[in-house]
XYZ file of C-alpha atoms in Angstrom:
260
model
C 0.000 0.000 0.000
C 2.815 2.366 0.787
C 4.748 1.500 -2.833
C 0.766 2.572 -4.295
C 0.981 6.030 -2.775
C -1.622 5.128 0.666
C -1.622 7.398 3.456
C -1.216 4.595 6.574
C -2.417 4.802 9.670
C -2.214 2.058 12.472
C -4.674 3.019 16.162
C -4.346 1.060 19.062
C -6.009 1.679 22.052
C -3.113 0.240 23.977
C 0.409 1.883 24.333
C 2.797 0.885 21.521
C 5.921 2.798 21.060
C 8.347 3.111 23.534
C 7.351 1.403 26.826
C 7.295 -2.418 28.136
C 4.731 -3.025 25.389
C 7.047 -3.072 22.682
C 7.899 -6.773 23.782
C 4.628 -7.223 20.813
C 6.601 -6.156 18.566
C 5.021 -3.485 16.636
C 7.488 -0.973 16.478
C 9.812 -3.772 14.712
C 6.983 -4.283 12.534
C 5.969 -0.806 11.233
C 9.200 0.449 11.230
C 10.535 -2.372 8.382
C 7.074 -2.628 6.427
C 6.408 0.887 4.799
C 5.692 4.745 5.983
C 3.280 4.025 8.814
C 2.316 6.524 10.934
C 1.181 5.323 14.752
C -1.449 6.490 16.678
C -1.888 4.824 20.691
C -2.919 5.488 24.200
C -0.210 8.564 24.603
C -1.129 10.069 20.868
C -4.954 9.991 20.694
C -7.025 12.606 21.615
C -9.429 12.077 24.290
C -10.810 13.173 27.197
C -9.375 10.985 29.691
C -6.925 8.353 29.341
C -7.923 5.050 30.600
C -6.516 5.778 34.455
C -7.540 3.471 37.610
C -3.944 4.253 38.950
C -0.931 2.515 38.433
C -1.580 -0.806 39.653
C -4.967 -0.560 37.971
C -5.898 -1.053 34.558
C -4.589 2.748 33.579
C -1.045 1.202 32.154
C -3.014 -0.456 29.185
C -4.737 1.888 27.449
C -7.644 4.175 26.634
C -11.299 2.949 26.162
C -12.893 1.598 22.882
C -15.616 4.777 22.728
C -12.841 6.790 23.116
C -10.601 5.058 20.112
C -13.101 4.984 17.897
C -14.353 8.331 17.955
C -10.369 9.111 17.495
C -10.791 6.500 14.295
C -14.018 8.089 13.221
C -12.184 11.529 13.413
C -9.396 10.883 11.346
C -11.093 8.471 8.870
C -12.878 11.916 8.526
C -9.847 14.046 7.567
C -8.755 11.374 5.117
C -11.307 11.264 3.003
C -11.273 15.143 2.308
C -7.620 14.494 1.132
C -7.194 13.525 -2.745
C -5.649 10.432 -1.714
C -6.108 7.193 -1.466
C -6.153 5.652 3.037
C -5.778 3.104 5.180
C -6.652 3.092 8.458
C -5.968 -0.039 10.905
C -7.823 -0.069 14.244
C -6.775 -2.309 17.479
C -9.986 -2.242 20.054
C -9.193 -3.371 23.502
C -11.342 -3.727 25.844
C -12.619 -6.973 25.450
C -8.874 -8.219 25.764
C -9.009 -9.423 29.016
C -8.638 -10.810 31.695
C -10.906 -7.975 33.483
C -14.199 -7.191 31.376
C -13.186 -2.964 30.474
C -16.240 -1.077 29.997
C -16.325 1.979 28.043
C -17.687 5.211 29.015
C -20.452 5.125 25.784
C -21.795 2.186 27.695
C -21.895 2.942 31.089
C -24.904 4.075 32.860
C -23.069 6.851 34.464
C -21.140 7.758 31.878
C -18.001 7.030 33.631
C -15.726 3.960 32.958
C -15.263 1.136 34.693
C -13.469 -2.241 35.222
C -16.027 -5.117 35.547
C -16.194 -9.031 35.820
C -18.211 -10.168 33.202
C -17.417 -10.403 29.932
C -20.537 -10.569 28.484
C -20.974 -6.916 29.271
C -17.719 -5.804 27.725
C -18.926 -8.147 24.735
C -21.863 -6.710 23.965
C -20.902 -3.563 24.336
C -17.753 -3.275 22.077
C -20.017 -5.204 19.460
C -22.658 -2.296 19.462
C -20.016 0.405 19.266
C -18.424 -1.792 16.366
C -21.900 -1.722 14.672
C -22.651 1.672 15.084
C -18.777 2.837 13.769
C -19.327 0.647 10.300
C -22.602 1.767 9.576
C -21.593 5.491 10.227
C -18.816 4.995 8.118
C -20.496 3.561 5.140
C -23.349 6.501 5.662
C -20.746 9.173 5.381
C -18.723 7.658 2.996
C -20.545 5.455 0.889
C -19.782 3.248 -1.627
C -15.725 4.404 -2.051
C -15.226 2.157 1.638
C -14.089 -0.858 2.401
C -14.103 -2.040 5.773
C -12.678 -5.380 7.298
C -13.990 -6.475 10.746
C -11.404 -9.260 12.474
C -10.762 -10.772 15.340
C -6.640 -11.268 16.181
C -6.737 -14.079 18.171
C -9.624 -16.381 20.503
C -10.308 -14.452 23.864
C -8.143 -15.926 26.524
C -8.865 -14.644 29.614
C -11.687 -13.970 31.849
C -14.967 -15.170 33.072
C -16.246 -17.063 29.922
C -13.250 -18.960 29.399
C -14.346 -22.373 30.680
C -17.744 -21.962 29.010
C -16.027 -20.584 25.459
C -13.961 -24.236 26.001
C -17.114 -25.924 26.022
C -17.927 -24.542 22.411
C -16.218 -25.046 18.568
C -14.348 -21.605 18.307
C -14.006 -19.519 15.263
C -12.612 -16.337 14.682
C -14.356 -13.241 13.360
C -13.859 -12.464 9.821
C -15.958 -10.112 7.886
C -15.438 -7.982 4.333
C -17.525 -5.266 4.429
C -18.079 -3.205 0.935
C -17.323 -3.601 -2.552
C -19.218 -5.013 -5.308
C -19.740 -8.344 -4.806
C -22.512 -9.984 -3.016
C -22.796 -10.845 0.483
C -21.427 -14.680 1.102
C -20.585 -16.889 3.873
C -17.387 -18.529 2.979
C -17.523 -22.002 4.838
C -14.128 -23.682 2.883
C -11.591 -24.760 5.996
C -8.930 -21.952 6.352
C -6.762 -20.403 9.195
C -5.904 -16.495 9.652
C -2.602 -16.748 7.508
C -5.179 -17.078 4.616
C -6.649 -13.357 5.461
C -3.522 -11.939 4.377
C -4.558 -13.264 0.462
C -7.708 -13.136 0.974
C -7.615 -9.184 1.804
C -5.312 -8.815 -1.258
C -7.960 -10.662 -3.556
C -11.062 -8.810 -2.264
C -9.014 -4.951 -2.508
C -8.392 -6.670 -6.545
C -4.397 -6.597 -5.698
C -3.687 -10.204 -5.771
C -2.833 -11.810 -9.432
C -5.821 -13.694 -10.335
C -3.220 -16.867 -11.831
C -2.131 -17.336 -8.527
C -4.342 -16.602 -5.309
C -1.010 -17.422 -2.532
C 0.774 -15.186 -0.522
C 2.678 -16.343 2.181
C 1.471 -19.401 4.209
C -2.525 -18.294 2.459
C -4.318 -18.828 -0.082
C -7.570 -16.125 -0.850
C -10.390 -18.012 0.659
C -12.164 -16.087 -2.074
C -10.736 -18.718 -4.342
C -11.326 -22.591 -5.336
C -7.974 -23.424 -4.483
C -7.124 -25.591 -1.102
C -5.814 -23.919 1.607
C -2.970 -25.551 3.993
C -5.311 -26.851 6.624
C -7.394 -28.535 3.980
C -4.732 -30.426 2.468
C -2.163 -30.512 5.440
C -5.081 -30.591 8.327
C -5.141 -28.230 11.557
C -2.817 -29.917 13.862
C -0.311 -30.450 11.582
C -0.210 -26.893 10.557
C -0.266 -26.140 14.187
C 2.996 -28.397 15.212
C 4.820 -27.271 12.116
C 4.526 -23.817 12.705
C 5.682 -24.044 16.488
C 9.338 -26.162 15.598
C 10.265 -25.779 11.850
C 12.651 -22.993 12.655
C 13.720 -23.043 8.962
C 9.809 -22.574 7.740
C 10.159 -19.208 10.069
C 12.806 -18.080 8.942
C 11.382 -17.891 5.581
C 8.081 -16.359 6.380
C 10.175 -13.130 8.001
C 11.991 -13.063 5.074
C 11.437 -9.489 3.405
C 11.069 -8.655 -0.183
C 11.708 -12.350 -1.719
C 8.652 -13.293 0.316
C 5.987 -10.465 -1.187
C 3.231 -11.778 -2.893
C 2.749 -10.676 -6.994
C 0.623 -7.704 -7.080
C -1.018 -6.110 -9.919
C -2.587 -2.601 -10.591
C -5.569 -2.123 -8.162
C -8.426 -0.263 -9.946
């Protein structure tokens, strides 16, 4: 997206640059993979920062409400600009272990750490709704918006029922001109990264790879079809060679073509 002239912008609600977070990684990340400018806790605008105190939950981050009317902002500003955006957005509160609820959902307006999940849940997911369909309202038909989840929840008060259940993650292309589908082939989220590429029209149509993916918008198998799930899984955690080639940096980009 960079080498195509996008303005980049990654938001997290959590603290990114230059504390004990960077551990994650991200820095590393944005700093060798274009010109990507960072927005997190100590960069948004708001009006508070996420503070219980020190040995609270106020080290982690601001709230969800507050990020997203920060994304909603500057998703804003973009789209006055005669160029084309991108705009990647890290929620938080539903992280765990403690159920954080924002201030848009609380009764008395002020936020608050609770202990059930379901709360937190239900009310990221409204504020998630309500941010899309603003979006698309303002902006129409020009937006694309993709809705994921980065990992299974972990932590907190639903974990022994969520263990109970067959667990997916979220996955959800919002825009564009093809009709809505649910895509049921087997796949894993290292076929998102083609998959995103096929749907924004940047992946070669001869070959639908890139990386460890293939598009899921595509008839060809992906690896857990033809290598199965647990395989994937043990390969991935001892074939030190395999990882070395996935960080790998230009030899490892997928073909692109000209996006329309």
């Amino acid at each position: 997206l960079t080498d195509r002239g996008y303005d980049i912008t990654y938001m997290s609600g959590a603290k990114i640059i230059g504390n004990r977070m960077g551990y994650y990684g991200f820095d590393n990340f944005f700093s060798t993979h274009g010109r990507v400018q960072i927005e997190d806790r100590d960069t948004i605008p708001t009006p508070r920062t996420a503070g219980f105190g020190p040995d609270d939950w106020g080290d982690w981050g601001i709230f969800d409400s507050e990020l997203l009317d920060g994304a909603r902002n500057l998703i804003d500003a973009k789209a006055k600009a005669e160029k084309p955006f991108a705009v990647f957005i890290a929620t938080m509160d539903s992280h765990g272990p403690a159920a954080t609820i924002s201030p848009a959902c609380s009764a008395t307006g002020e936020p608050r750490i609770g202990e059930d999940m379901r709360e937190t849940i239900q009310c990221v997911s409204g504020m998630a709704r309500d941010f899309v369909e603003d979006l698309f309202a303002e902006h129409g038909d020009d937006l694309r918006i993709a809705v994921f989840s980065d990992h299974l929840n972990h932590a907190g008060n639903l974990t022994s029922l969520l263990e109970q259940k067959t667990r997916y993650n979220t996955a959800m292309l919002l825009g564009g001109a093809t009709a809505p589908r649910v895509i049921e082939k087997p796949g894993s989220m290292v076929d998102l990264y083609p998959t995103i590429l096929d749907w924004l029209s940047l992946l070669s149509p001869d070959d639908p790879r890139a990386g460890l993916g293939v598009s899921l918008l595509s008839n060809q198998p992906t690896v857990i079809e033809t290598r199965g799930l647990e395989e994937v899984n043990v390969t991935l955690r001892v074939d030190t060679e395999l990882a070395r080639h996935l960080w790998r940096n230009a030899d490892a980009a997928p073909t692109l073509t000209t996006a329309p």
